[in-house]
């Protein structure tokens, strides 16, 4: 159950930078997107807290931030036309490798 909580926390970790980006693009909905960001931050942090009761803190934190980082980069590439050069993708793959590796050796 802790791993599921951690994965959901990592996915919610993507929500706050996405909300900030959308708030800067769609100023008409600024307060809506900022509210979504704050809720996403709080929920993500709370689920990380719950997951860390079972999963070691270092493992949980790296996986949480890794899911958030990789997810945010992919959303940036797919929806906001961020750069997708080979080096950027290589380093994202290295983050993903570390996240999966920590889960395997846990």
JSON list of C-alpha atoms in Angstrom, two decimals:
[
{"chain": "A", "resi": 1, "resn": "UNK", "atom": "CA", "xyz": [0.00, 0.00, 0.00]},
{"chain": "A", "resi": 2, "resn": "UNK", "atom": "CA", "xyz": [2.87, 2.38, 0.78]},
{"chain": "A", "resi": 3, "resn": "UNK", "atom": "CA", "xyz": [4.24, 1.99, -2.74]},
{"chain": "A", "resi": 4, "resn": "UNK", "atom": "CA", "xyz": [0.88, 2.87, -4.25]},
{"chain": "A", "resi": 5, "resn": "UNK", "atom": "CA", "xyz": [0.69, 5.95, -2.01]},
{"chain": "A", "resi": 6, "resn": "UNK", "atom": "CA", "xyz": [4.19, 6.92, -3.13]},
{"chain": "A", "resi": 7, "resn": "UNK", "atom": "CA", "xyz": [3.35, 6.56, -6.82]},
{"chain": "A", "resi": 8, "resn": "UNK", "atom": "CA", "xyz": [0.20, 8.66, -6.41]},
{"chain": "A", "resi": 9, "resn": "UNK", "atom": "CA", "xyz": [2.24, 11.23, -4.45]},
{"chain": "A", "resi": 10, "resn": "UNK", "atom": "CA", "xyz": [4.74, 11.36, -7.32]},
{"chain": "A", "resi": 11, "resn": "UNK", "atom": "CA", "xyz": [1.98, 11.87, -9.86]},
{"chain": "A", "resi": 12, "resn": "UNK", "atom": "CA", "xyz": [0.49, 14.65, -7.75]},
{"chain": "A", "resi": 13, "resn": "UNK", "atom": "CA", "xyz": [3.98, 16.17, -7.59]},
{"chain": "A", "resi": 14, "resn": "UNK", "atom": "CA", "xyz": [3.58, 16.86, -11.32]},
{"chain": "A", "resi": 15, "resn": "UNK", "atom": "CA", "xyz": [0.42, 18.86, -10.61]},
{"chain": "A", "resi": 16, "resn": "UNK", "atom": "CA", "xyz": [1.95, 21.90, -8.99]},
{"chain": "A", "resi": 17, "resn": "UNK", "atom": "CA", "xyz": [4.46, 22.93, -11.68]},
{"chain": "A", "resi": 18, "resn": "UNK", "atom": "CA", "xyz": [1.79, 22.19, -14.27]},
{"chain": "A", "resi": 19, "resn": "UNK", "atom": "CA", "xyz": [-0.65, 24.42, -12.40]},
{"chain": "A", "resi": 20, "resn": "UNK", "atom": "CA", "xyz": [1.95, 27.20, -12.25]},
{"chain": "A", "resi": 21, "resn": "UNK", "atom": "CA", "xyz": [2.58, 26.90, -15.99]},
{"chain": "A", "resi": 22, "resn": "UNK", "atom": "CA", "xyz": [-1.13, 26.97, -16.81]},
{"chain": "A", "resi": 23, "resn": "UNK", "atom": "CA", "xyz": [-1.63, 29.96, -14.48]},
{"chain": "A", "resi": 24, "resn": "UNK", "atom": "CA", "xyz": [1.02, 31.87, -16.41]},
{"chain": "A", "resi": 25, "resn": "UNK", "atom": "CA", "xyz": [-0.56, 30.99, -19.77]},
{"chain": "A", "resi": 26, "resn": "UNK", "atom": "CA", "xyz": [-4.24, 31.39, -18.90]},
{"chain": "A", "resi": 27, "resn": "UNK", "atom": "CA", "xyz": [-4.28, 34.46, -16.70]},
{"chain": "A", "resi": 28, "resn": "UNK", "atom": "CA", "xyz": [-8.09, 34.49, -16.70]},
{"chain": "A", "resi": 29, "resn": "UNK", "atom": "CA", "xyz": [-7.96, 31.28, -14.63]},
{"chain": "A", "resi": 30, "resn": "UNK", "atom": "CA", "xyz": [-4.91, 32.28, -12.56]},
{"chain": "A", "resi": 31, "resn": "UNK", "atom": "CA", "xyz": [-6.53, 31.66, -9.16]},
{"chain": "A", "resi": 32, "resn": "UNK", "atom": "CA", "xyz": [-8.01, 28.33, -10.25]},
{"chain": "A", "resi": 33, "resn": "UNK", "atom": "CA", "xyz": [-4.65, 26.99, -11.40]},
{"chain": "A", "resi": 34, "resn": "UNK", "atom": "CA", "xyz": [-2.80, 28.35, -8.36]},
{"chain": "A", "resi": 35, "resn": "UNK", "atom": "CA", "xyz": [-5.40, 26.66, -6.14]},
{"chain": "A", "resi": 36, "resn": "UNK", "atom": "CA", "xyz": [-4.90, 23.39, -8.02]},
{"chain": "A", "resi": 37, "resn": "UNK", "atom": "CA", "xyz": [-1.14, 23.79, -7.50]},
{"chain": "A", "resi": 38, "resn": "UNK", "atom": "CA", "xyz": [-1.48, 24.32, -3.75]},
{"chain": "A", "resi": 39, "resn": "UNK", "atom": "CA", "xyz": [-3.86, 21.38, -3.35]},
{"chain": "A", "resi": 40, "resn": "UNK", "atom": "CA", "xyz": [-1.55, 19.19, -5.42]},
{"chain": "A", "resi": 41, "resn": "UNK", "atom": "CA", "xyz": [1.45, 20.19, -3.27]},
{"chain": "A", "resi": 42, "resn": "UNK", "atom": "CA", "xyz": [-0.38, 19.47, -0.04]},
{"chain": "A", "resi": 43, "resn": "UNK", "atom": "CA", "xyz": [-1.81, 16.14, -1.16]},
{"chain": "A", "resi": 44, "resn": "UNK", "atom": "CA", "xyz": [1.51, 15.05, -2.62]},
{"chain": "A", "resi": 45, "resn": "UNK", "atom": "CA", "xyz": [3.38, 15.91, 0.55]},
{"chain": "A", "resi": 46, "resn": "UNK", "atom": "CA", "xyz": [0.82, 14.19, 2.76]},
{"chain": "A", "resi": 47, "resn": "UNK", "atom": "CA", "xyz": [0.95, 10.98, 0.71]},
{"chain": "A", "resi": 48, "resn": "UNK", "atom": "CA", "xyz": [4.76, 11.08, 0.82]},
{"chain": "A", "resi": 49, "resn": "UNK", "atom": "CA", "xyz": [4.50, 11.40, 4.61]},
{"chain": "A", "resi": 50, "resn": "UNK", "atom": "CA", "xyz": [2.28, 8.31, 4.75]},
{"chain": "A", "resi": 51, "resn": "UNK", "atom": "CA", "xyz": [4.52, 6.32, 2.41]},
{"chain": "A", "resi": 52, "resn": "UNK", "atom": "CA", "xyz": [7.63, 7.16, 4.48]},
{"chain": "A", "resi": 53, "resn": "UNK", "atom": "CA", "xyz": [6.14, 5.37, 7.46]},
{"chain": "A", "resi": 54, "resn": "UNK", "atom": "CA", "xyz": [7.03, 2.13, 5.65]},
{"chain": "A", "resi": 55, "resn": "UNK", "atom": "CA", "xyz": [9.50, 3.01, 2.90]},
{"chain": "A", "resi": 56, "resn": "UNK", "atom": "CA", "xyz": [12.96, 4.36, 3.86]},
{"chain": "A", "resi": 57, "resn": "UNK", "atom": "CA", "xyz": [13.09, 8.16, 3.62]},
{"chain": "A", "resi": 58, "resn": "UNK", "atom": "CA", "xyz": [15.87, 8.30, 1.02]},
{"chain": "A", "resi": 59, "resn": "UNK", "atom": "CA", "xyz": [14.22, 5.78, -1.26]},
{"chain": "A", "resi": 60, "resn": "UNK", "atom": "CA", "xyz": [10.81, 7.41, -0.93]},
{"chain": "A", "resi": 61, "resn": "UNK", "atom": "CA", "xyz": [12.13, 10.91, -1.57]},
{"chain": "A", "resi": 62, "resn": "UNK", "atom": "CA", "xyz": [14.15, 9.98, -4.65]},
{"chain": "A", "resi": 63, "resn": "UNK", "atom": "CA", "xyz": [11.24, 8.06, -6.16]},
{"chain": "A", "resi": 64, "resn": "UNK", "atom": "CA", "xyz": [8.78, 10.87, -5.34]},
{"chain": "A", "resi": 65, "resn": "UNK", "atom": "CA", "xyz": [10.95, 13.57, -6.89]},
{"chain": "A", "resi": 66, "resn": "UNK", "atom": "CA", "xyz": [11.93, 11.30, -9.77]},
{"chain": "A", "resi": 67, "resn": "UNK", "atom": "CA", "xyz": [8.32, 10.66, -10.77]},
{"chain": "A", "resi": 68, "resn": "UNK", "atom": "CA", "xyz": [7.61, 14.37, -10.47]},
{"chain": "A", "resi": 69, "resn": "UNK", "atom": "CA", "xyz": [10.67, 15.40, -12.47]},
{"chain": "A", "resi": 70, "resn": "UNK", "atom": "CA", "xyz": [10.28, 12.87, -15.28]},
{"chain": "A", "resi": 71, "resn": "UNK", "atom": "CA", "xyz": [6.53, 13.47, -15.52]},
{"chain": "A", "resi": 72, "resn": "UNK", "atom": "CA", "xyz": [6.98, 17.23, -15.63]},
{"chain": "A", "resi": 73, "resn": "UNK", "atom": "CA", "xyz": [9.66, 17.02, -18.32]},
{"chain": "A", "resi": 74, "resn": "UNK", "atom": "CA", "xyz": [7.47, 14.72, -20.44]},
{"chain": "A", "resi": 75, "resn": "UNK", "atom": "CA", "xyz": [4.44, 17.01, -20.10]},
{"chain": "A", "resi": 76, "resn": "UNK", "atom": "CA", "xyz": [6.64, 19.94, -21.07]},
{"chain": "A", "resi": 77, "resn": "UNK", "atom": "CA", "xyz": [7.84, 18.13, -24.18]},
{"chain": "A", "resi": 78, "resn": "UNK", "atom": "CA", "xyz": [4.43, 16.79, -25.19]},
{"chain": "A", "resi": 79, "resn": "UNK", "atom": "CA", "xyz": [2.24, 19.81, -24.48]},
{"chain": "A", "resi": 80, "resn": "UNK", "atom": "CA", "xyz": [4.41, 22.92, -24.17]},
{"chain": "A", "resi": 81, "resn": "UNK", "atom": "CA", "xyz": [6.97, 22.32, -26.92]},
{"chain": "A", "resi": 82, "resn": "UNK", "atom": "CA", "xyz": [9.94, 22.10, -24.55]},
{"chain": "A", "resi": 83, "resn": "UNK", "atom": "CA", "xyz": [13.17, 20.87, -26.07]},
{"chain": "A", "resi": 84, "resn": "UNK", "atom": "CA", "xyz": [13.45, 17.13, -26.64]},
{"chain": "A", "resi": 85, "resn": "UNK", "atom": "CA", "xyz": [17.09, 16.92, -27.67]},
{"chain": "A", "resi": 86, "resn": "UNK", "atom": "CA", "xyz": [19.03, 13.70, -27.21]},
{"chain": "A", "resi": 87, "resn": "UNK", "atom": "CA", "xyz": [20.95, 14.88, -24.15]},
{"chain": "A", "resi": 88, "resn": "UNK", "atom": "CA", "xyz": [17.81, 15.99, -22.34]},
{"chain": "A", "resi": 89, "resn": "UNK", "atom": "CA", "xyz": [16.16, 12.64, -23.03]},
{"chain": "A", "resi": 90, "resn": "UNK", "atom": "CA", "xyz": [19.31, 10.79, -21.96]},
{"chain": "A", "resi": 91, "resn": "UNK", "atom": "CA", "xyz": [19.38, 12.53, -18.59]},
{"chain": "A", "resi": 92, "resn": "UNK", "atom": "CA", "xyz": [15.66, 11.93, -18.06]},
{"chain": "A", "resi": 93, "resn": "UNK", "atom": "CA", "xyz": [16.34, 8.26, -18.79]},
{"chain": "A", "resi": 94, "resn": "UNK", "atom": "CA", "xyz": [19.09, 8.29, -16.16]},
{"chain": "A", "resi": 95, "resn": "UNK", "atom": "CA", "xyz": [16.63, 9.67, -13.57]},
{"chain": "A", "resi": 96, "resn": "UNK", "atom": "CA", "xyz": [14.10, 7.01, -14.53]},
{"chain": "A", "resi": 97, "resn": "UNK", "atom": "CA", "xyz": [16.79, 4.31, -14.26]},
{"chain": "A", "resi": 98, "resn": "UNK", "atom": "CA", "xyz": [17.64, 5.49, -10.75]},
{"chain": "A", "resi": 99, "resn": "UNK", "atom": "CA", "xyz": [14.00, 5.46, -9.68]},
{"chain": "A", "resi": 100, "resn": "UNK", "atom": "CA", "xyz": [13.42, 1.95, -11.01]},
{"chain": "A", "resi": 101, "resn": "UNK", "atom": "CA", "xyz": [16.73, 0.78, -9.58]},
{"chain": "A", "resi": 102, "resn": "UNK", "atom": "CA", "xyz": [15.84, 1.97, -6.10]},
{"chain": "A", "resi": 103, "resn": "UNK", "atom": "CA", "xyz": [12.51, 0.17, -6.27]},
{"chain": "A", "resi": 104, "resn": "UNK", "atom": "CA", "xyz": [14.23, -3.04, -7.39]},
{"chain": "A", "resi": 105, "resn": "UNK", "atom": "CA", "xyz": [16.88, -3.04, -4.66]},
{"chain": "A", "resi": 106, "resn": "UNK", "atom": "CA", "xyz": [14.54, -1.94, -1.86]}
]
